mmCIF file of C-alpha atoms in Angstrom:
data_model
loop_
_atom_site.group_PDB
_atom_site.id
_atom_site.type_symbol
_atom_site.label_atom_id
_atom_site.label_comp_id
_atom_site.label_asym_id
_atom_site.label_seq_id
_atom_site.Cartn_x
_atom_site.Cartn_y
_atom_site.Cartn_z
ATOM 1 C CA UNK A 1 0.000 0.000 0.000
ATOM 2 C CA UNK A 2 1.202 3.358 -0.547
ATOM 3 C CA UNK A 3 0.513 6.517 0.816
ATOM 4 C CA UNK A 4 -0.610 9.384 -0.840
ATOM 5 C CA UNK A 5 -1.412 13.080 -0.146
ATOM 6 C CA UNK A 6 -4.676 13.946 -2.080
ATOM 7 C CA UNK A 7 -5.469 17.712 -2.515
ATOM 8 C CA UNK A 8 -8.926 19.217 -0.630
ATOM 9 C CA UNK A 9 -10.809 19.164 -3.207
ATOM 10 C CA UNK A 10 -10.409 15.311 -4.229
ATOM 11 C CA UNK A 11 -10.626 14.425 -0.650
ATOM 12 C CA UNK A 12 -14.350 16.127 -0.089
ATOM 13 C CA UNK A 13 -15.278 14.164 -3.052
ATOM 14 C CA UNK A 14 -14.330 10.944 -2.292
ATOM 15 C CA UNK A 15 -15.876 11.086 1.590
ATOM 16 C CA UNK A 16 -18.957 11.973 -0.303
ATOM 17 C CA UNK A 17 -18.889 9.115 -2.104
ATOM 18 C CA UNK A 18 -17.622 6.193 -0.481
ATOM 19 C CA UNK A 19 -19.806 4.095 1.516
ATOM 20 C CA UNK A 20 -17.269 2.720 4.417
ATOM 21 C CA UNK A 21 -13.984 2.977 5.741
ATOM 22 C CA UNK A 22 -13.040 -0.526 4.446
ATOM 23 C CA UNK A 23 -13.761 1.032 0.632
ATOM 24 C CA UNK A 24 -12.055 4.425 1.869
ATOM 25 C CA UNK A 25 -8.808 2.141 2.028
ATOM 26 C CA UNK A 26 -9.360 -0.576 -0.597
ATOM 27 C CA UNK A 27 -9.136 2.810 -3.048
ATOM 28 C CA UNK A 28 -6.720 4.104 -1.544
ATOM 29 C CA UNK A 29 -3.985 3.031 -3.863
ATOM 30 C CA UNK A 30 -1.636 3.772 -6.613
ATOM 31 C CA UNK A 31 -3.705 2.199 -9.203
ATOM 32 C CA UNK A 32 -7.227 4.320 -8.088
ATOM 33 C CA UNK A 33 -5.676 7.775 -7.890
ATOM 34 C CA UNK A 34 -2.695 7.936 -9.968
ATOM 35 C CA UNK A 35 -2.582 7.166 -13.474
ATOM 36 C CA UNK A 36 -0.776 4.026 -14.595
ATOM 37 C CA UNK A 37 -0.533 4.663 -17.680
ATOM 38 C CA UNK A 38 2.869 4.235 -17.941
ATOM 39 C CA UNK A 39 4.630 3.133 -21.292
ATOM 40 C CA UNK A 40 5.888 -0.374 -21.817
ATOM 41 C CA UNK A 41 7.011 -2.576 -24.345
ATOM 42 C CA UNK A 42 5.720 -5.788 -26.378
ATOM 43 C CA UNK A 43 7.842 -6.908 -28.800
ATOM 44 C CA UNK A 44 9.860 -3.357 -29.201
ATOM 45 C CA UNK A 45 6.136 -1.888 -29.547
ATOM 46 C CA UNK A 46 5.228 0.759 -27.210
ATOM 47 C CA UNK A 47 1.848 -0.234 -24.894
ATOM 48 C CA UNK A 48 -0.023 2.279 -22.588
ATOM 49 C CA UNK A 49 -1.231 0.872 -19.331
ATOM 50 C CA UNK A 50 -4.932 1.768 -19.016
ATOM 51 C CA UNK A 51 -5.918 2.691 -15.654
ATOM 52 C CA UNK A 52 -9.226 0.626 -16.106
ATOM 53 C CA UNK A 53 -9.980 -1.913 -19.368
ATOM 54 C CA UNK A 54 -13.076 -3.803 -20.314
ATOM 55 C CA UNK A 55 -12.588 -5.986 -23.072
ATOM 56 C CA UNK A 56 -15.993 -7.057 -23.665
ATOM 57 C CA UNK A 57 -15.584 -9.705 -26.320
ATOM 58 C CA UNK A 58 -15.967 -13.153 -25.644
ATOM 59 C CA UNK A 59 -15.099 -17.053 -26.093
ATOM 60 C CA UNK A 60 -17.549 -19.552 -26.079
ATOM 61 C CA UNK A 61 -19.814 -19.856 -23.060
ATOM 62 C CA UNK A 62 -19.281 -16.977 -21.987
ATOM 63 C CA UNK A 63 -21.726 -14.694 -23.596
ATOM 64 C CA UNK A 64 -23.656 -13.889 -20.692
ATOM 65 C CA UNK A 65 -20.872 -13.309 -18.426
ATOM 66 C CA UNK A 66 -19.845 -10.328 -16.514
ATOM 67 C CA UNK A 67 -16.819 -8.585 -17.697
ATOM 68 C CA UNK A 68 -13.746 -7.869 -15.115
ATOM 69 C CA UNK A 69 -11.784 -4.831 -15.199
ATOM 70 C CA UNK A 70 -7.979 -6.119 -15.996
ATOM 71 C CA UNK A 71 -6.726 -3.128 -13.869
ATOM 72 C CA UNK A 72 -8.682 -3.435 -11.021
ATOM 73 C CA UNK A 73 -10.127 -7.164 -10.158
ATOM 74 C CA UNK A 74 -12.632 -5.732 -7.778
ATOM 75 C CA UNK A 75 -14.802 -3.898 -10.282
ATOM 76 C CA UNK A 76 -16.964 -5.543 -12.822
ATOM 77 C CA UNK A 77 -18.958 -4.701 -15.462
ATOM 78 C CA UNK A 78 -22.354 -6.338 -15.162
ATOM 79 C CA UNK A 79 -24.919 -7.297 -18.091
ATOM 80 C CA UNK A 80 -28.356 -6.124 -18.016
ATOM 81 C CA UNK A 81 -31.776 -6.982 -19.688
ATOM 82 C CA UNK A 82 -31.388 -8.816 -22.846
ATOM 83 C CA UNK A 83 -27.496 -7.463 -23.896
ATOM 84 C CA UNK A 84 -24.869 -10.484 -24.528
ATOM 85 C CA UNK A 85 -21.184 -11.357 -25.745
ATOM 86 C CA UNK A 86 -20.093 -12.229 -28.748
ATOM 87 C CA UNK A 87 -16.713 -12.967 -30.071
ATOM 88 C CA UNK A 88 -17.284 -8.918 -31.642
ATOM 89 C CA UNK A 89 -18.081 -7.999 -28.380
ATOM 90 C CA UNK A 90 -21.241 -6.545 -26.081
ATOM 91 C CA UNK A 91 -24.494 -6.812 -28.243
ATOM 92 C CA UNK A 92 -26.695 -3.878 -27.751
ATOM 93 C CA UNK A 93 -30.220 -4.470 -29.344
ATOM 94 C CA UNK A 94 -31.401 -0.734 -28.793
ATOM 95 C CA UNK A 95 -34.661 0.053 -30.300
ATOM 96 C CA UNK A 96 -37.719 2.674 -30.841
ATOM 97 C CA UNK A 97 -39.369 3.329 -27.873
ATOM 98 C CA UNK A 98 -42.792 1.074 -27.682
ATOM 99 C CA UNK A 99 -45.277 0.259 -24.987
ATOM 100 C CA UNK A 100 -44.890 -3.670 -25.400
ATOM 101 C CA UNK A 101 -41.075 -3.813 -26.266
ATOM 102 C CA UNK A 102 -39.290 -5.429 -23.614
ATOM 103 C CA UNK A 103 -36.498 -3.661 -21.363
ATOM 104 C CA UNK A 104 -33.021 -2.832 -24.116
ATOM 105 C CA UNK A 105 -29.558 -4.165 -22.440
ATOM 106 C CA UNK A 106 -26.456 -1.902 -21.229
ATOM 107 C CA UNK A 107 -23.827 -3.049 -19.326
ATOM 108 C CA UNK A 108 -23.286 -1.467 -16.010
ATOM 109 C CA UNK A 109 -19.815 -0.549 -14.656
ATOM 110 C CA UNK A 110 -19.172 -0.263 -10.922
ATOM 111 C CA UNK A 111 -18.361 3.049 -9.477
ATOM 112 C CA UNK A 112 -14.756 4.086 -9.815
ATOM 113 C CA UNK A 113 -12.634 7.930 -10.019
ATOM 114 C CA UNK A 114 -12.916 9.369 -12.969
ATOM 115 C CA UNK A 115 -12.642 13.441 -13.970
ATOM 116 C CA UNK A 116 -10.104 16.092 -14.498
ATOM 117 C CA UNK A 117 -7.302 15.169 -17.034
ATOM 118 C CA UNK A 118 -7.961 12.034 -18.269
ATOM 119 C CA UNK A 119 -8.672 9.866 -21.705
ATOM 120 C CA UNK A 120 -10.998 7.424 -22.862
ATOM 121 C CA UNK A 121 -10.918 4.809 -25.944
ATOM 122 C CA UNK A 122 -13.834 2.769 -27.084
ATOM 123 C CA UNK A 123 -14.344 0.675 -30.142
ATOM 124 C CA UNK A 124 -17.703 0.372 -31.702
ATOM 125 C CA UNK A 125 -19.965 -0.504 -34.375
ATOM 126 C CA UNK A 126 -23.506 1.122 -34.805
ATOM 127 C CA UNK A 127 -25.784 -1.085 -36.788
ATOM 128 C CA UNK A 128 -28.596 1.344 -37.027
ATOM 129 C CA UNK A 129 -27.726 5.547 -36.396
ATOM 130 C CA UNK A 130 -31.805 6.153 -37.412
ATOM 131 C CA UNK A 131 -32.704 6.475 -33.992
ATOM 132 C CA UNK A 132 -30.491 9.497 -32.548
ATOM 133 C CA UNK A 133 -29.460 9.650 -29.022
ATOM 134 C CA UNK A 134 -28.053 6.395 -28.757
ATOM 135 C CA UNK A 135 -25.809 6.199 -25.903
ATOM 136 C CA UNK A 136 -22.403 4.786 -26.032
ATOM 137 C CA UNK A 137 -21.334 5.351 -22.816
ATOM 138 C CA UNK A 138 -23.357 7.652 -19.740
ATOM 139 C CA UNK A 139 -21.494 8.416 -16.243
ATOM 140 C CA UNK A 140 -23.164 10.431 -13.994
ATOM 141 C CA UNK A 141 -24.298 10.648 -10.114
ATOM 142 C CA UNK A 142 -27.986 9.980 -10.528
ATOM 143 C CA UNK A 143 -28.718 12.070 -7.386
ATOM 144 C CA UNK A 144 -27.598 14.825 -9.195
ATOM 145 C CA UNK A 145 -29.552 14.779 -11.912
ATOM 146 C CA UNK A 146 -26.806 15.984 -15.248
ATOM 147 C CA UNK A 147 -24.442 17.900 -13.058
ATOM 148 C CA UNK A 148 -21.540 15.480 -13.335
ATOM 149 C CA UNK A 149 -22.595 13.943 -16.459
ATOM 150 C CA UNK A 150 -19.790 12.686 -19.345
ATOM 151 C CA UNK A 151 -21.909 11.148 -22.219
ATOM 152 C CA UNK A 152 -20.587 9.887 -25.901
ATOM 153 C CA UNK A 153 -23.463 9.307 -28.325
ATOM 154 C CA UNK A 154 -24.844 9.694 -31.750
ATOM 155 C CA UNK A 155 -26.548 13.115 -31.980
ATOM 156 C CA UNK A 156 -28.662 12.607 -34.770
ATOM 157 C CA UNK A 157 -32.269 13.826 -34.202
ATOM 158 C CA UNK A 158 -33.127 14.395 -37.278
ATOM 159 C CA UNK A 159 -32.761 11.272 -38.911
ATOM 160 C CA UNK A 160 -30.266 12.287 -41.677
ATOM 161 C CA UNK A 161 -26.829 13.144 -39.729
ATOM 162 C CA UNK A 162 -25.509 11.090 -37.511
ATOM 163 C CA UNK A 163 -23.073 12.951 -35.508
ATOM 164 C CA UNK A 164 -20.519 12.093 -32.780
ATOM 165 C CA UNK A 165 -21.079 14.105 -30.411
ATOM 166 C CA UNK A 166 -19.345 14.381 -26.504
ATOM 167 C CA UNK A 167 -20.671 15.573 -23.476
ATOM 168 C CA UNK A 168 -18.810 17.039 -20.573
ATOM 169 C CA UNK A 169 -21.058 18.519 -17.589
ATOM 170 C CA UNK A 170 -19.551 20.319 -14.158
ATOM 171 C CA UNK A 171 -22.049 21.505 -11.633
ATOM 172 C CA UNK A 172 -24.454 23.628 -13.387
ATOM 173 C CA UNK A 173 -22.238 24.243 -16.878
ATOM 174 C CA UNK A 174 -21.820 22.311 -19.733
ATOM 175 C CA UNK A 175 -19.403 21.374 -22.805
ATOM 176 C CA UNK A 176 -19.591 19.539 -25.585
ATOM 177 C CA UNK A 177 -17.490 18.557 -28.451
ATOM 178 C CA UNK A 178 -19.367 17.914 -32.040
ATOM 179 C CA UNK A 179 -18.950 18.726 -35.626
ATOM 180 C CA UNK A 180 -21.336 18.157 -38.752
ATOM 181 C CA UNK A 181 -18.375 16.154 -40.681
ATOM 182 C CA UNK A 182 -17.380 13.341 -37.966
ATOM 183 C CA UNK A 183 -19.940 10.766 -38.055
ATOM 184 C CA UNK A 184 -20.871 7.300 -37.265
ATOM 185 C CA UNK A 185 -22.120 4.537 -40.304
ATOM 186 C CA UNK A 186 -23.978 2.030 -40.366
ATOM 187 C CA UNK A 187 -22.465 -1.140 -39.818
ATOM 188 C CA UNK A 188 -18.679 0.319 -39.584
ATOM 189 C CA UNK A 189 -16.210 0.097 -36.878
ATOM 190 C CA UNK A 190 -15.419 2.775 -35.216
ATOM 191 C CA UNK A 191 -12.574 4.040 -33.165
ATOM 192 C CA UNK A 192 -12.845 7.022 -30.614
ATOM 193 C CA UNK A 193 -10.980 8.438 -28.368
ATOM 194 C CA UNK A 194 -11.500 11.222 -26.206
ATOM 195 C CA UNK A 195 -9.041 13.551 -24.197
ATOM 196 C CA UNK A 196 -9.713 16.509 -21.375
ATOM 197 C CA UNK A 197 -7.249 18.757 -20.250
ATOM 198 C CA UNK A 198 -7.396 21.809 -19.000
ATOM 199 C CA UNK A 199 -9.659 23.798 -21.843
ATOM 200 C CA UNK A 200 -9.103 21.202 -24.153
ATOM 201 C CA UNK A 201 -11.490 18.652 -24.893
ATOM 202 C CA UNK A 202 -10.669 15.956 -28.145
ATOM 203 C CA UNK A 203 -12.472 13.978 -30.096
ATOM 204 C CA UNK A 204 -9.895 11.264 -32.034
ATOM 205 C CA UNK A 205 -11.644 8.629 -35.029
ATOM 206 C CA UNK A 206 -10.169 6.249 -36.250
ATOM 207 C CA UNK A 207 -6.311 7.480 -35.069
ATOM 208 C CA UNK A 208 -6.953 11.061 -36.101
ATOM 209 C CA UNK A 209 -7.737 14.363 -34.711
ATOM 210 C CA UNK A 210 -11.310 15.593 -35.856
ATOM 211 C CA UNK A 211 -12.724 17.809 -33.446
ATOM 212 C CA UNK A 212 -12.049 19.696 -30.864
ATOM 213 C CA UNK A 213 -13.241 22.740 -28.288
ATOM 214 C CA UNK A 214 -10.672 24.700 -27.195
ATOM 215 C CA UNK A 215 -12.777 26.415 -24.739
ATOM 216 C CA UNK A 216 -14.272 23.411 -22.561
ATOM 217 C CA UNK A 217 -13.258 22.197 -19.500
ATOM 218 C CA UNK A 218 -12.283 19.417 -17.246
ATOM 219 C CA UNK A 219 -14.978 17.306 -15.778
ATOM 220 C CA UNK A 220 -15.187 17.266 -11.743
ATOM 221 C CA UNK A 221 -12.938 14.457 -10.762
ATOM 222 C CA UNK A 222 -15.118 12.369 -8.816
ATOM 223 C CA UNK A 223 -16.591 8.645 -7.959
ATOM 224 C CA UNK A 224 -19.774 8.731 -9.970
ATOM 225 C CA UNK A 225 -22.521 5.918 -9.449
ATOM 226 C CA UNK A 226 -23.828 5.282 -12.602
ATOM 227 C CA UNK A 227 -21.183 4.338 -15.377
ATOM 228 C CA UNK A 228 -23.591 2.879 -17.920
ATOM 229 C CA UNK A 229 -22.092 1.022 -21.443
ATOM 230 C CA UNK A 230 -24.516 1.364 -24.665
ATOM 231 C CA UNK A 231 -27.922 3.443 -22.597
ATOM 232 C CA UNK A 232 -28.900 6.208 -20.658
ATOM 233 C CA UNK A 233 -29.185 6.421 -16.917
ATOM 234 C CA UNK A 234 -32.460 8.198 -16.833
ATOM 235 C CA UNK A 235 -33.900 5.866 -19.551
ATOM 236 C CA UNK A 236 -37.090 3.672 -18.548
ATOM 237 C CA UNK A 237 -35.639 0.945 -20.340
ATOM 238 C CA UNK A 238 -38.325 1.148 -22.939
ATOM 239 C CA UNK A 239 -37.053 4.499 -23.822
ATOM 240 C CA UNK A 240 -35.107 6.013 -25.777
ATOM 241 C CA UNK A 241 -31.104 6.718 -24.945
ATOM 242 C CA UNK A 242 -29.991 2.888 -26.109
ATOM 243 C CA UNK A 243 -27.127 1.942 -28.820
ATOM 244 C CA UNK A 244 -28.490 -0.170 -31.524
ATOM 245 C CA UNK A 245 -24.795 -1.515 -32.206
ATOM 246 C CA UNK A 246 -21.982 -3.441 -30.878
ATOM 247 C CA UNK A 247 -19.040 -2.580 -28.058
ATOM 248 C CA UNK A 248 -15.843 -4.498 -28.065
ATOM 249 C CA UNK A 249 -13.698 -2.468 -25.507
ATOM 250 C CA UNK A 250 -13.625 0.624 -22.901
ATOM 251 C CA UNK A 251 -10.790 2.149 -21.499
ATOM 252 C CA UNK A 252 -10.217 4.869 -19.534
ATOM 253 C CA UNK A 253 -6.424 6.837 -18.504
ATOM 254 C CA UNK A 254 -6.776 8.538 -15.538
ATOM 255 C CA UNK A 255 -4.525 11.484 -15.186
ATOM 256 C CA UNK A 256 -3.001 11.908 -18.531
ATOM 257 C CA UNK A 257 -4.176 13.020 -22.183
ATOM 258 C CA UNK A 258 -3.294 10.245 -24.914
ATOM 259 C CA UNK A 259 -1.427 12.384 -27.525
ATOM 260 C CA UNK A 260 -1.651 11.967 -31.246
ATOM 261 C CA UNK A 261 1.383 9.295 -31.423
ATOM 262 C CA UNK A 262 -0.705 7.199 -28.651
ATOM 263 C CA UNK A 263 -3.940 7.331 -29.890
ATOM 264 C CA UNK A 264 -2.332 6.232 -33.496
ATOM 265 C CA UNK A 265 -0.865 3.578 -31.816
ATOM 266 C CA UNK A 266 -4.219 2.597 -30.267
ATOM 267 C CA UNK A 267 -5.954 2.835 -33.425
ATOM 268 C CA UNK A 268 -3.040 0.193 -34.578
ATOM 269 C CA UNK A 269 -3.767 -2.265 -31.993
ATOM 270 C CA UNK A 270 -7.756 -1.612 -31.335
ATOM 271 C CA UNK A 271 -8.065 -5.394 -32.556
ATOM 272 C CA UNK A 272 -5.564 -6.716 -29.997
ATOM 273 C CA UNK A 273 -6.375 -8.506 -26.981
ATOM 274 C CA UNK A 274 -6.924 -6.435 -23.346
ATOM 275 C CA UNK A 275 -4.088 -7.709 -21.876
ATOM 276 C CA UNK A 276 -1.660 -5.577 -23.647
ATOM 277 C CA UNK A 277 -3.511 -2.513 -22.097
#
């Protein structure tokens, strides 16, 4: 165990949000609060260390498993409703919202720190963008309605453009990064990743730069409660706010911005298996 001095701030936040003592000092190590991303080698090629990884695909018999974080083996992510595994990864069946249509699947991550300068990768297929909305990932404290929100999803409400669009939300103001020529398709794969610090907020497809707002900010850093893969916290579950589409891994960096060299590197290996991350 090591010991480490945590500014104000982070402190407040984290009595706020754990439940007990015992938590308090199961997260109170090297891997919660510091980034370990560092940089290490695999046959002379550079890997980043994620500071939590779901790989969500999966070998036979175990499509209805729940996935474990290869960073952390106390946090899971748990399958809900009707999603499943393939070998492509977490099946999302996402669909219009209709009286008699049974509850969509998500996966559901359990709480862990997440906020200020810090980077996220996920790799993704849509196979409908019709119905806009569509969440790919939604972290938020639900008490709290949006204030603490960071949402990635297809922004297309109008049927015709389906835009990638990122959410960023911090107490009462809000940030978002979008732009009317980087889109999702159809039954593509996609690669995103997405990078906060300080008034810079990234979106990255497919290994390159395509948007970005130079004016955002940093989310709070903070334990959220609800980290929800492919729907929408506040979604009734016959709603709308579900991915119609397919999610074969999450990542999140803690404490550092990928920069362009990494996240073309990640683009490189976004078929490899989660152990190199």
């Amino acid at each position: 165990m090591t010991t480490i001095l945590l500014p104000e701030d982070v402190w407040n936040n984290i009595i706020t949000y754990i439940p007990s003592p015992a938590t308090l000092r199961n997260l109170l190590t090297v891997s919660k609060f510091t980034s370990s991303c560092t940089t290490r080698h695999y046959n002379s090629s550079p890997y980043l260390w994620a500071s939590h990884s779901f790989d969500f695909r999966a070998s036979p018999g175990n499509e209805h498993a729940e996935v474990q974080d290869s960073k952390d083996p106390e946090i899971f992510a748990h399958l809900k409703n009707l999603a499943f595994r393939t070998s492509e990864g977490l099946v999302l069946r996402g669909a219009k919202p209709r009286p008699a249509a049974p509850p969509q699947g998500y996966a559901e991550i359990d709480p862990f720190l997440l906020g200020g300068t810090f980077s996220i990768e996920v790799y993704l297929k849509y196979d409908s963008t019709k119905l806009g909305g569509g969440r790919i990932f939604d972290c938020r404290n639900s008490s709290s309605g949006g204030s603490d929100e960071l949402s990635l999803f297809n922004s297309n409400n109008t049927g015709v453009i389906p835009r990638i669009r990122w959410n960023i939300m911090r107490d009462d103001d809000e940030t978002f990064v979008c732009g009317d020529d980087t889109l999702f398709e159809d039954g593509v794969w996609t690669h995103i990743v997405l990078t906060a610090s300080g008034e810079d907020c990234i979106i990255y497809k497919d290994g390159i730069q395509r948007e970005v707002a130079e004016d955002g900010f940093e989310p709070n850093l903070c334990i959220r409660d609800k980290h929800i893969i492919g729907g929408y916290t506040f979604a009734s579950g016959r709603g709308g706010g579900f991915m119609k589409g397919i999610i074969a891994t999450f990542r999140t960096w803690q404490g550092k911005a990928l920069n362009e060299v990494e996240v073309a590197n990640l683009f490189k290996r976004r078929d490899e298996k989660d152990s190199f991350f």
